[in-house]
Tab-separated table of C-alpha atoms in Angstrom:
chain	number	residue	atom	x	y	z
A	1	UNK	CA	-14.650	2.345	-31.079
A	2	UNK	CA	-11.976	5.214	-30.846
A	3	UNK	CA	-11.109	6.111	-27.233
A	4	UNK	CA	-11.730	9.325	-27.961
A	5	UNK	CA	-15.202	8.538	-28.517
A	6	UNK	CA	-15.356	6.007	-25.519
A	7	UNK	CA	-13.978	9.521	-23.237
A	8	UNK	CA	-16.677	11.388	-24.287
A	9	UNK	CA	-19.157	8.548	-23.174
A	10	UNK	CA	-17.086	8.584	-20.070
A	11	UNK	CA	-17.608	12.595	-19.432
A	12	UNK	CA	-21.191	11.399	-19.881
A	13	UNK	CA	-21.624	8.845	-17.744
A	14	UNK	CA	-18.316	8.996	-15.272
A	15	UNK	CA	-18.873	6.342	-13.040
A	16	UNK	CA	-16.926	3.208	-13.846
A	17	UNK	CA	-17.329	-0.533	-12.329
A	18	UNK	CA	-15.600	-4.123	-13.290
A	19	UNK	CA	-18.398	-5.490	-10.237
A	20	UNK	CA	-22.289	-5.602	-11.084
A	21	UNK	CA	-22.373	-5.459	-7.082
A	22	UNK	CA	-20.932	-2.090	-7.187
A	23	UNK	CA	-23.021	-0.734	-10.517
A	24	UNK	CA	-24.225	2.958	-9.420
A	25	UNK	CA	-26.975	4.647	-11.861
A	26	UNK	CA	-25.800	5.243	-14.997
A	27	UNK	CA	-22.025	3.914	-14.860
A	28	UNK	CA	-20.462	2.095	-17.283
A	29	UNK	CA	-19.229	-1.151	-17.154
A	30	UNK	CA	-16.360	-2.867	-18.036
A	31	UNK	CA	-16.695	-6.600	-18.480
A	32	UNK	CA	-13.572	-8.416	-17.332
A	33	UNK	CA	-12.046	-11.514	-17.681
A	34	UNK	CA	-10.372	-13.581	-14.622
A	35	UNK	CA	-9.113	-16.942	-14.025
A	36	UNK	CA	-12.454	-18.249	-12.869
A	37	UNK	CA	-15.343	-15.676	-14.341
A	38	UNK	CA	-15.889	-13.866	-18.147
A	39	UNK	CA	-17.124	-10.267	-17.037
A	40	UNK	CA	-18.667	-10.658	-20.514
A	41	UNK	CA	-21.487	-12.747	-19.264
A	42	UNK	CA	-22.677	-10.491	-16.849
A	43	UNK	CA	-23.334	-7.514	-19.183
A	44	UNK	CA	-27.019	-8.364	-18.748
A	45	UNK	CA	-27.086	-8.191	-15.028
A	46	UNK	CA	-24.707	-4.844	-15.282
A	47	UNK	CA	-27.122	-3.112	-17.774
A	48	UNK	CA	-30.632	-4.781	-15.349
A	49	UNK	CA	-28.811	-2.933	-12.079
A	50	UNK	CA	-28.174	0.467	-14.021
A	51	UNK	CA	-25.292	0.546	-15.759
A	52	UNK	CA	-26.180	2.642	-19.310
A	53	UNK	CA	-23.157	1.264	-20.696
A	54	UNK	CA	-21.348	-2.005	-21.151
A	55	UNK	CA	-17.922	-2.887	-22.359
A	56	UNK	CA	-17.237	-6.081	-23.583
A	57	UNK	CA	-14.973	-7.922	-25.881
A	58	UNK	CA	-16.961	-11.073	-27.015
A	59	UNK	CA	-19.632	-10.534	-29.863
A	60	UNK	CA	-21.880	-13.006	-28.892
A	61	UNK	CA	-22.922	-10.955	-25.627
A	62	UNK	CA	-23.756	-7.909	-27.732
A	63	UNK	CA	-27.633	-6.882	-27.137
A	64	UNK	CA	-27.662	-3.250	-28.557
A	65	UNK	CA	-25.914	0.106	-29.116
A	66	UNK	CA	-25.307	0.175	-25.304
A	67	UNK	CA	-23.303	-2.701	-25.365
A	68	UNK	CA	-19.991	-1.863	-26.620
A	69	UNK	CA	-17.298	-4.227	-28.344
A	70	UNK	CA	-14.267	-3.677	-27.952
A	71	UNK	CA	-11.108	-5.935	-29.011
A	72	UNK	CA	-9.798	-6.146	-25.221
A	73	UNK	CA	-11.629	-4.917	-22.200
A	74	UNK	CA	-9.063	-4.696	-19.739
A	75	UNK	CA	-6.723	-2.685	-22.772
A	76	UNK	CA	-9.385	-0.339	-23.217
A	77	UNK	CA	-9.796	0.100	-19.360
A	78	UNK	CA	-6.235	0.845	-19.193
A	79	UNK	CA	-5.979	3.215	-22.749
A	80	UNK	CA	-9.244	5.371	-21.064
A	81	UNK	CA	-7.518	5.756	-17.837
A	82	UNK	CA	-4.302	6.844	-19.691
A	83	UNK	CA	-6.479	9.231	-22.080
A	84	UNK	CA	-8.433	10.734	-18.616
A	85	UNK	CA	-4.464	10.889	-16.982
A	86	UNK	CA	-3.958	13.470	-19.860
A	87	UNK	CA	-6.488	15.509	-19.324
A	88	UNK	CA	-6.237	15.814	-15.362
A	89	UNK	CA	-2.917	19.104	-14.511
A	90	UNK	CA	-2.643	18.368	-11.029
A	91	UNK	CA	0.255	16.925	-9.558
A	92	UNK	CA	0.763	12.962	-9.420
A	93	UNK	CA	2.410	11.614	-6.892
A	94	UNK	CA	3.465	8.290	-7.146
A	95	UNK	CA	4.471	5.516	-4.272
A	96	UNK	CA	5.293	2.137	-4.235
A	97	UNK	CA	7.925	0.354	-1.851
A	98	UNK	CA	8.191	-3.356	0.002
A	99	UNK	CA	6.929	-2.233	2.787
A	100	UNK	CA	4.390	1.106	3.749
A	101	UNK	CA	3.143	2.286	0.752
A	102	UNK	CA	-0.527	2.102	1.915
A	103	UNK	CA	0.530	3.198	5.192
A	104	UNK	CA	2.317	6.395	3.943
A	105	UNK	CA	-0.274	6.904	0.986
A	106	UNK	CA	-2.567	7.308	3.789
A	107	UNK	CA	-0.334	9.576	5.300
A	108	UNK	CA	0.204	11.956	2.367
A	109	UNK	CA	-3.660	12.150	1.996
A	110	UNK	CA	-4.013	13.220	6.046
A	111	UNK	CA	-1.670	15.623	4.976
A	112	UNK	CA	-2.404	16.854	1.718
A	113	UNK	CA	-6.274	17.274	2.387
A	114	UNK	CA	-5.676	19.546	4.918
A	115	UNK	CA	-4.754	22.189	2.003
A	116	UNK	CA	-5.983	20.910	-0.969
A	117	UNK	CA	-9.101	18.553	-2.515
A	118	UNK	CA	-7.240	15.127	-2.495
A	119	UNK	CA	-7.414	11.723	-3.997
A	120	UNK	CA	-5.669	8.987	-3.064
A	121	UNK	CA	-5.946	4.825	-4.295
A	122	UNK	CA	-9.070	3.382	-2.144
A	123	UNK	CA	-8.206	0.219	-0.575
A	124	UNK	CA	-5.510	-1.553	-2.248
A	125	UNK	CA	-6.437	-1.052	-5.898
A	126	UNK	CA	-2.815	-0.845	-7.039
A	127	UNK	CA	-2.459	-3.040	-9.464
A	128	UNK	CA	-2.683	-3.510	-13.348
A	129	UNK	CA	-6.490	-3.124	-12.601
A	130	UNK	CA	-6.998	-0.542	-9.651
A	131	UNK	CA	-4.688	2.243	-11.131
A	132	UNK	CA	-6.858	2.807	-14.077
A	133	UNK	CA	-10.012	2.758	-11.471
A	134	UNK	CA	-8.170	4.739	-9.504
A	135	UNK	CA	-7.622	7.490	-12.519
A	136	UNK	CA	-11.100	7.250	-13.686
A	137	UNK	CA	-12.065	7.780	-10.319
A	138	UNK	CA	-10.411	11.984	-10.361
A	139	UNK	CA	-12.732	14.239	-11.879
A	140	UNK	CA	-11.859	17.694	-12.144
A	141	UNK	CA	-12.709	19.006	-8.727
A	142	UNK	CA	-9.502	17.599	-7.146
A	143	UNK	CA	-6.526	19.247	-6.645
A	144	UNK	CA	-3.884	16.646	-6.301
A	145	UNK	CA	-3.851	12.981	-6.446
A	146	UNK	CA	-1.887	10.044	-4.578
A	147	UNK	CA	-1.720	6.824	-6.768
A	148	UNK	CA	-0.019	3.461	-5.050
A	149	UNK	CA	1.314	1.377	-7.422
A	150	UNK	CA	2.261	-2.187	-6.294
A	151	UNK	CA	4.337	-5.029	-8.079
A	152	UNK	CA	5.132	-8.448	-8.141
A	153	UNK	CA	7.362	-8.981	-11.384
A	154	UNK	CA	9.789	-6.693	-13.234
A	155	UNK	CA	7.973	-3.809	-15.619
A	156	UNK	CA	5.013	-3.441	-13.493
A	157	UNK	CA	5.744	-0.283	-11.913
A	158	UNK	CA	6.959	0.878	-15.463
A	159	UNK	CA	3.559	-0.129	-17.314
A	160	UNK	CA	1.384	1.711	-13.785
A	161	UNK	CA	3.710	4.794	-14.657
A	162	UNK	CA	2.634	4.921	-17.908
A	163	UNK	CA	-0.462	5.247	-17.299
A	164	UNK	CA	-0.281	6.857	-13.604
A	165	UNK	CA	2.299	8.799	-14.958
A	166	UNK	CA	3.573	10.702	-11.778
A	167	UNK	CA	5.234	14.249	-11.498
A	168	UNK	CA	6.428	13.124	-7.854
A	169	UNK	CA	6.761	9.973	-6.534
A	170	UNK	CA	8.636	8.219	-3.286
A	171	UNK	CA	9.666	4.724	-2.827
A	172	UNK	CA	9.574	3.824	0.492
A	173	UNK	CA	11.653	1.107	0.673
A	174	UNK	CA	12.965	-2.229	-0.538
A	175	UNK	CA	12.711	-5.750	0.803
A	176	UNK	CA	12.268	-9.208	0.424
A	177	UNK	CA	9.179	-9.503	-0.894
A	178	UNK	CA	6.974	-11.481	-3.755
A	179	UNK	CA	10.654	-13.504	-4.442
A	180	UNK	CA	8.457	-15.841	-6.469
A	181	UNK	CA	7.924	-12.668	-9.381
A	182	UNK	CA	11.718	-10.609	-8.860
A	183	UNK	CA	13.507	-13.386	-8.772
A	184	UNK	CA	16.110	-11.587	-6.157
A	185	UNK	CA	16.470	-8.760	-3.942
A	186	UNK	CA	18.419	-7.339	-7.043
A	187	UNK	CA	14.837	-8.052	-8.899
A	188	UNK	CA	13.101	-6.357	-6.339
A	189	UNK	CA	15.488	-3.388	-6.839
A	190	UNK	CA	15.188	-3.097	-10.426
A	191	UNK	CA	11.400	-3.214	-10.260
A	192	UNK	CA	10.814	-0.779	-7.803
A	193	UNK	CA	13.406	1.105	-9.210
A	194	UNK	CA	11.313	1.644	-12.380
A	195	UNK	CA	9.379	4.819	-10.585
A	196	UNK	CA	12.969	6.367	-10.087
A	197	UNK	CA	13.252	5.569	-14.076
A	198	UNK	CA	10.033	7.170	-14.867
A	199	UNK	CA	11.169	10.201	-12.763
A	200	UNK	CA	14.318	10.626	-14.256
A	201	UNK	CA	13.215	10.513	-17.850
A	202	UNK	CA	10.554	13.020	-17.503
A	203	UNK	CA	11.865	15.212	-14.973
A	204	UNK	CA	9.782	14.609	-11.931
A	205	UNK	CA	10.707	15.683	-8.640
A	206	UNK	CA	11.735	12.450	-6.143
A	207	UNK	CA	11.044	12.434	-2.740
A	208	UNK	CA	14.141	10.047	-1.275
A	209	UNK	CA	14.921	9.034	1.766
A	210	UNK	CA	18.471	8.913	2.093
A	211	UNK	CA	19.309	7.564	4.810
A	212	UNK	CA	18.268	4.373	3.800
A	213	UNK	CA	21.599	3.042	1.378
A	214	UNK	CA	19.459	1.006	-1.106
A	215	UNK	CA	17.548	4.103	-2.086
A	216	UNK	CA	20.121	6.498	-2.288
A	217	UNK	CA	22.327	3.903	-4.289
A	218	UNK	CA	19.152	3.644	-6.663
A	219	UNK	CA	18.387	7.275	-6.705
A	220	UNK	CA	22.022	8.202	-7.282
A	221	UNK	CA	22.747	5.614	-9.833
A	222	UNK	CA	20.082	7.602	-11.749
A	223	UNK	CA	20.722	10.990	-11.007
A	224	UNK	CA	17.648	12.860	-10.780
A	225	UNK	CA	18.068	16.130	-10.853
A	226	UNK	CA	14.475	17.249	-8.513
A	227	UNK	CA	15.445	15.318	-5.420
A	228	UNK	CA	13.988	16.459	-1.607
A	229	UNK	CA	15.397	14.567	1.043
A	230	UNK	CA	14.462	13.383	3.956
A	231	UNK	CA	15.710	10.889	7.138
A	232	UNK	CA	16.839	10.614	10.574
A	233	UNK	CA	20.547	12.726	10.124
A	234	UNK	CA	20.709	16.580	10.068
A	235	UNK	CA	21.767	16.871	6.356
A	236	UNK	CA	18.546	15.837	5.150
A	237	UNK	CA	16.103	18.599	4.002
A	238	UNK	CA	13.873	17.275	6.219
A	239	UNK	CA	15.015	15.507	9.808
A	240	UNK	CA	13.411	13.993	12.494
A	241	UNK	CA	13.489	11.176	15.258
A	242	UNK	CA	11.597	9.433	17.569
A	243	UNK	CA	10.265	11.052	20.924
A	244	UNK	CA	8.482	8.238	22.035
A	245	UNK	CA	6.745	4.732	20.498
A	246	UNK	CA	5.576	3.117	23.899
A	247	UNK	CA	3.470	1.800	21.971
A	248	UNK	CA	1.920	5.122	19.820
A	249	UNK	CA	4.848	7.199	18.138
A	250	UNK	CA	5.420	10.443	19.118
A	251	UNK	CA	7.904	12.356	16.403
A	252	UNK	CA	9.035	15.755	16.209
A	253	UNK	CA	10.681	17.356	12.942
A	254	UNK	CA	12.644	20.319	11.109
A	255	UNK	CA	14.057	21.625	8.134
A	256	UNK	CA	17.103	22.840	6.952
A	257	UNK	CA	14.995	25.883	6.014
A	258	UNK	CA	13.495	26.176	9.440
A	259	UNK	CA	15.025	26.198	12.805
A	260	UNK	CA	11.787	25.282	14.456
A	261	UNK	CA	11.035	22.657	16.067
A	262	UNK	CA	7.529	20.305	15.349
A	263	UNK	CA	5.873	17.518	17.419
A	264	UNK	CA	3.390	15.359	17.139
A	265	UNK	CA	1.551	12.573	18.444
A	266	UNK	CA	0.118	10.045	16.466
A	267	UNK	CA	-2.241	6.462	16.698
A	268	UNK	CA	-0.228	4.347	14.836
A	269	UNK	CA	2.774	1.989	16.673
A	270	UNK	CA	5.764	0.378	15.241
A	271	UNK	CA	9.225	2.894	15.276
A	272	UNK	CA	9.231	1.853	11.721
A	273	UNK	CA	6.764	4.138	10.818
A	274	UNK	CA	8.917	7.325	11.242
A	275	UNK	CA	9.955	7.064	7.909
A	276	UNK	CA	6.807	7.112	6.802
A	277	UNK	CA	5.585	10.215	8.568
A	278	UNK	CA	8.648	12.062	7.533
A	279	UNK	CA	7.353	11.369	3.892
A	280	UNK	CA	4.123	12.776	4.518
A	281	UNK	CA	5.499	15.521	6.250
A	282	UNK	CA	8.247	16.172	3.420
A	283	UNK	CA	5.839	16.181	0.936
A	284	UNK	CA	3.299	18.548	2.527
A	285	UNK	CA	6.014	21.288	3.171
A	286	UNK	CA	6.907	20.725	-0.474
A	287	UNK	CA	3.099	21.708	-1.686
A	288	UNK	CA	3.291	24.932	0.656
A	289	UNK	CA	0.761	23.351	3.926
A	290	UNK	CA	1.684	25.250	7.253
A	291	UNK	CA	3.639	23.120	9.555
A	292	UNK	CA	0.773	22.879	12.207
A	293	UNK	CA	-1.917	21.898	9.461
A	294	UNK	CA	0.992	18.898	8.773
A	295	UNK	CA	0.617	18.015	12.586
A	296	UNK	CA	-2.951	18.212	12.275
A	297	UNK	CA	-3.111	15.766	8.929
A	298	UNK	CA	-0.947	13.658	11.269
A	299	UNK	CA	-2.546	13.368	14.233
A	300	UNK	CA	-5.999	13.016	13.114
A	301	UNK	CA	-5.139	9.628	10.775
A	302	UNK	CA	-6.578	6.161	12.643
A	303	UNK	CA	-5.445	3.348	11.046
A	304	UNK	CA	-8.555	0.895	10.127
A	305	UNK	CA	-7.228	-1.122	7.748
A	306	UNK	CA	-4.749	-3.834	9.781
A	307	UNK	CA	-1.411	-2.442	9.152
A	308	UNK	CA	0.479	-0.811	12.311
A	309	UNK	CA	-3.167	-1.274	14.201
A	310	UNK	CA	-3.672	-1.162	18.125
A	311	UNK	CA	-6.741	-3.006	18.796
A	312	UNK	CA	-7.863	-3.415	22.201
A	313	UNK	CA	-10.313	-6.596	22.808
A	314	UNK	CA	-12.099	-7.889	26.249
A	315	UNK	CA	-8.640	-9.606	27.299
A	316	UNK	CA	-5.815	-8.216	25.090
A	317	UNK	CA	-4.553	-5.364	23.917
A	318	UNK	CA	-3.930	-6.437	20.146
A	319	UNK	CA	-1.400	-4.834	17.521
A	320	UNK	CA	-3.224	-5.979	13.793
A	321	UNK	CA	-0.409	-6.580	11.328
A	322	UNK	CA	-1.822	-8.731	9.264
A	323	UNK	CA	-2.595	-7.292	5.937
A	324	UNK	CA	0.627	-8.256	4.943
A	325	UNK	CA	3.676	-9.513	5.328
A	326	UNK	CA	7.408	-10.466	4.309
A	327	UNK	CA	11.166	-10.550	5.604
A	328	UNK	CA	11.847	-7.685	6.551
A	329	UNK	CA	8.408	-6.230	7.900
A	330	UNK	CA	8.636	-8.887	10.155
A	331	UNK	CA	11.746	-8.226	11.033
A	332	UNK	CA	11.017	-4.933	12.266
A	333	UNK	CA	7.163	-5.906	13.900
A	334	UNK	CA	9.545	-8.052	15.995
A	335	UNK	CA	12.271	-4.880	16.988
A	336	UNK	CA	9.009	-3.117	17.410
A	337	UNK	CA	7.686	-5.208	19.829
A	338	UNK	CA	10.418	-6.363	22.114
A	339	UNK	CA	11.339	-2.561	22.544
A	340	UNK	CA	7.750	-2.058	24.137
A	341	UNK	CA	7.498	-1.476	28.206
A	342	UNK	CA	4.307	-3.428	28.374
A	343	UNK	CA	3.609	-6.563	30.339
A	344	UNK	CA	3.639	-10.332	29.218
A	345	UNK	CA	3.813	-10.154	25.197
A	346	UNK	CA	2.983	-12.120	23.095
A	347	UNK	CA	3.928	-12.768	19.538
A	348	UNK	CA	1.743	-15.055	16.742
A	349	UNK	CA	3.588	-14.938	13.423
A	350	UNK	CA	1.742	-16.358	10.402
A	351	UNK	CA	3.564	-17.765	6.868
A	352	UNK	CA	4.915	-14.842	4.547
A	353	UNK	CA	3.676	-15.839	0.895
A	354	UNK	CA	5.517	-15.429	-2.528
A	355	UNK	CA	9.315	-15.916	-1.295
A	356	UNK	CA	10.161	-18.565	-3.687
A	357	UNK	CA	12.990	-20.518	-3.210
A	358	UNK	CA	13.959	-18.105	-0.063
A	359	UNK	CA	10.761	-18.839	1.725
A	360	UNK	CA	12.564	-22.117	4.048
A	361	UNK	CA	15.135	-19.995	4.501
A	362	UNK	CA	13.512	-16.782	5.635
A	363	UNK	CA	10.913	-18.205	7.876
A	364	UNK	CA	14.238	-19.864	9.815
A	365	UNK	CA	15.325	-16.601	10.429
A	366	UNK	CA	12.509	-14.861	11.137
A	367	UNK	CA	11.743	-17.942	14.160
A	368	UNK	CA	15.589	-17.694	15.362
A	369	UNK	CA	14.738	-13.680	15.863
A	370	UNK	CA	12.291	-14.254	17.520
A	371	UNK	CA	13.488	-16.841	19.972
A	372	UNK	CA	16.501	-14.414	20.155
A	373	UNK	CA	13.991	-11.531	21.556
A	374	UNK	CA	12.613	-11.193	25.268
A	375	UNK	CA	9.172	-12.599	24.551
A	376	UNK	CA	7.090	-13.893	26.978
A	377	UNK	CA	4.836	-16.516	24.163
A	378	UNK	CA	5.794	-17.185	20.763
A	379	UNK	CA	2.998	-18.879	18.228
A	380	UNK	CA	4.258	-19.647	14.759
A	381	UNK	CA	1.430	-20.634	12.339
A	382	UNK	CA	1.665	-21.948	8.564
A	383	UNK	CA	3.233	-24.346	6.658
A	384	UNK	CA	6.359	-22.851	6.062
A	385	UNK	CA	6.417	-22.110	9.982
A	386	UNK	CA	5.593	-25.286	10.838
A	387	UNK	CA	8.693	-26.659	9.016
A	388	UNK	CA	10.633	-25.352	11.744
A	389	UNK	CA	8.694	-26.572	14.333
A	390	UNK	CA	11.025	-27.830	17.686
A	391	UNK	CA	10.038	-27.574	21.630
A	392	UNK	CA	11.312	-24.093	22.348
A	393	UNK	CA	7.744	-22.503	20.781
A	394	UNK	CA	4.277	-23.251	19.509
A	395	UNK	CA	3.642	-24.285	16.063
A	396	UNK	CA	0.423	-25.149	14.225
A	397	UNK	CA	0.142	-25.906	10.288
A	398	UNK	CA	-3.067	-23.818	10.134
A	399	UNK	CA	-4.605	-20.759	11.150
A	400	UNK	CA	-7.575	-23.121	12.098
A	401	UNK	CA	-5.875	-25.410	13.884
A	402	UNK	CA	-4.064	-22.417	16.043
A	403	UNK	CA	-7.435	-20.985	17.636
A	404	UNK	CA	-7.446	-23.150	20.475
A	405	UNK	CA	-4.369	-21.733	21.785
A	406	UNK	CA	-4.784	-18.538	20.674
A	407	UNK	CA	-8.422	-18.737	22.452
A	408	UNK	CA	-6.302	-18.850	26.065
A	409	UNK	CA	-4.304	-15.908	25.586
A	410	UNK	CA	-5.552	-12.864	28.235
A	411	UNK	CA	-4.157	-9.895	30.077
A	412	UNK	CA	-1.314	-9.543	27.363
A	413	UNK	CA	0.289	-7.384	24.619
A	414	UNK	CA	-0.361	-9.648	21.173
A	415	UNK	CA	1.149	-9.070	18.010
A	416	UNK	CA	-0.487	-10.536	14.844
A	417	UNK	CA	1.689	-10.289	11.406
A	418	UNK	CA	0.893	-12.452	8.355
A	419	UNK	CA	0.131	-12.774	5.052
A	420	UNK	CA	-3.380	-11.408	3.911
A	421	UNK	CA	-3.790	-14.922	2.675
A	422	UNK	CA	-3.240	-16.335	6.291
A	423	UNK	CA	-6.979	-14.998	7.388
A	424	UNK	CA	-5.599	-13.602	10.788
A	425	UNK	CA	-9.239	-11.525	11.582
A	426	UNK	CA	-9.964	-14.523	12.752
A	427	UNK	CA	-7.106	-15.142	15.410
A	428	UNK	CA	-8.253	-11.240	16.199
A	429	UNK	CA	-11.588	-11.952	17.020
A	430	UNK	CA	-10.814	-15.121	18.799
A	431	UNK	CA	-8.260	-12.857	21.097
C-alpha cells in the first residue's frame, strides 16, 4: 500500500497505537517488532479491543482487508509521520541537549500555550519511535508544536529531523552522556550538533545560548544565519540571572529591545535551570506572547515527572532527580545542593548508565565532588559506585540493598539523582 493511501486511512481513523493496552475506538494499529515481542501477533487482540485497522508486516497474521501488510511496520510508521509532517504549516520547534530537554520542552509548552493551541512530545517519546507518535499525534487544530528529540549514537538527531523536520530548534546543552553510543564528548558534539545541521541547511531560525562555549563554537562553526540569543551577559538578546534558588528559583529577565525589567517565581530548584527558563522565555517573546503571559506560563509549570522535583514526605523534604542522569547533571545537582541554606543534607547518588569506557572514571569524580562539598551524609549506590567504595561514605551495590539506610534518614534535605534504570521511586517512598 502507497502512503498516500495509508494517510487517507489515517484522516479516517486518526488515532494511532504500537500498545493493544492503549487501543482507543477506531485507531489504527501498528504492529511492532522488539527484542522480546512481534507486534504482529497481537493484531488479533488490537482489532478484538477496537482498533479498525492493523498494520503488520508478516503475511501469515493477515485475517482480512483490515489487516494491512506492509514490507516494514516501523518504516511505514516513520514514512506516515513524515507524510502528516508535510501537511501540518505551523512552526516546529525542535530540542534536544545532554541535559534539560524535557525540562525546557515543558517549559516552552507553559509558555507557548498561554498564546497559542500547543503540542509538545508526551512523556519521553523521543526516540526513533515516539517522534512519529508524536507527529501523528497534531491534528490540525494546533497552532505550534514542540518535538524532543533524544539520541544515543551519531545520525539520530539527523534521521528525527527528517522526519520532525523543525523550523526552530535549541540545543540545550552538551555533556557526557550515553559514551557507550558517541564514542566521545566530540561524538556527543557531532550528534547533537546534527539539529544545528538541519537548521542551517534549510534556513531555520536557532535559538542559542551563547554563553555556553560548546554551543556557540557549534553554532558558529555552522553559521546560521536566523540566530536569537540568549544567556546570563548583557549582549545576549535575551539576559537574565538568578534572584534567588533557596531552594525554588526566582529569575528576572530583559531584552535588548526592552529596558524593562521581568520577575518571576517558579517551583522548580536547581540554579541550573536558568538556562532553561531563559529558553522558554526567548522563545515566547520570539512568537509575539506578552511578557507577563511568559511569567504566567512560568510560574504556573509543577514539575511531576522526577527531574528538578521538591517532594516533601512525613520526615524529609526530598529533591527527585532521578529520571536521569550523567556527568555533568550530577555535577551540577551537587553545586545545586551544597549552595542551599537548609539544615542537615543529605545526598544519595545512584550509578549513571551508558558511559562506556569513561564510566570508572566518571563515577571517581563525581564521589571526590562530593566528598569535596559541605554535606552532612553521603550514600553512593550501584555498581560502578560501589567500585569506589572506602570509609569516608556509604556505599551499597544495589538500590535494594541501600533501603535500610536510606529507611533512617529524617528531619533532612535529601537529594536523589540516578539513572532511570536505578529504580530510585523506591528510595523516595522509603524516605
Amino acid at each position: 500500500m502507497q502512503i498516500e493511501e495509508l494517510y487517507r486511512i489515517y484522516r479516517t481513523f486518526p488515532h494511532v497505537s504500537t500498545d493493544t493496552r492503549q487501543i482507543g475506538q477506531d485507531s489504527i494499529f501498528f504492529a511492532l517488532k522488539g527484542a522480546n515481542f512481534n507486534g504482529n501477533a497481537f493484531a488479533d487482540q488490537a482489532i478484538a479491543v477496537g482498533a479498525k485497522y492493523v498494520i503488520i508486516d508478516e503475511p501469515a497474521y493477515k485475517k482480512g482487508e483490515n489487516y494491512i501488510l506492509v514490507d516494514d511496520v516501523l518504516t511505514t510508521l516513520q514514512e506516515l509521520a513524515k507524510f502528516h509532517r508535510l501537511q501540518l504549516h505551523i512552526p516546529f520547534i525542535g530540542v534536544t541537549g545532554t541535559n534539560g530537554k524535557t525540562t525546557t520542552k515543558e517549559l516552552l509548552y507553559a509558555v507557548l500555550s498561554q498564546k497559542y493551541k500547543t503540542y509538545a512530545t508526551q512523556g519521553n517519546l523521543n526516540n526513533h519511535i515516539g517522534v512519529p507518535l508524536t507527529l501523528l499525534a497534531i491534528d490540525d487544530s494546533y497552532e505550534m508544536a514542540i518535538v524532543e528529540m533524544g539520541a544515543n549514537h551519531i545520525g539520530e538527531i539527523a534521521f528525527l529531523c527528517g522526519i520532525a523536520q523543525p523550523t526552530h530548534g535549541l540545543i540545550t546543552n552538551v555533556g557526557k552522556a550515553h559514551l557507550e553510543g558517541f564514542g566521545s564528548f566530540e561524538g556527543v558534539k557531532k550528534a547533537k550538533g546534527e539539529l544545528y545541521d538541519y537548521l542551517q541547511s534549510h534556513k531555520g531560525i536557532l535559538f542559542l545560548q551563547r554563553n555556553n562555549q560548546h554551543l556557540s563554537e557549534m553554532a558558529d562553526a555552522r553559521k546560521i544565519e536566523q540566530t536569537i540569543t540568549y544567556g546570563l551577559s548583557e549582549s545576549n538578546d535575551v539576559f537574565g540571572r538568578l534572584i534567588d534558588a533557596d531552594p525554588y528559583l526566582s529569575i528576572a529577565w530583559q531584552t535588548q529591545d526592552d529596558q524593562r525589567g521581568f520577575e518571576a517565581r517558579t517551583n522548580l530548584t536547581g540554579s541550573y535551570n536558568l538556562e532553561n527558563f531563559l529558553a522558554a522565555i526567548t522563545v515566547g517573546l520570539h512568537f509575539g506572547i506578552d511578557p507577563i503571559e511568559i511569567k504566567q506560563g512560568i510560574e504556573s509549570y509543577v514539575p511531576k515527572n522526577n527531574r528538578s522535583q521538591i517532594t516533601k514526605t512525613k520526615r524529609n523534604t526530598v529533591i527527585a532527580d532521578f529520571y536521569n542522569a550523567n556527568a555533568s547533571s550530577m555535577s551540577a545537582a551537587l553545586d545545586n545542593m551544597s549552595a542551599l541554606s537548609v539544615p542537615h543534607k543529605v545526598v544519595i547518588l545512584g550509578d549513571m548508565f551508558e558511559l562506556g569506557d569513561e564510566s570508572y572514571e566518571e563515577h571517581s569524580k563525581v564521589v571526590l565532588k562530593a566528598k569535596s562539598l559541605a554535606l552532612d551524609r553521603l550514600i553512593f549506590v550501584g555498581e560502578e559506585f560501589y567500585k569506589h567504595k572506602d570509609e569516608h561514605a556509604e556505599f551499597y551495590e544495589s538500590t535494594e540493598s541501600a533501603r535500610e539506610a536510606v529507611a533512617s534518614i529524617s528531619d533532612s534535605f535529601v537529594l536523589l539523582k540516578a539513572s532511570r534504570g536505578m529504580a530510585f521511586e523506591k528510595l523516595l517512598t522509603t524516605l
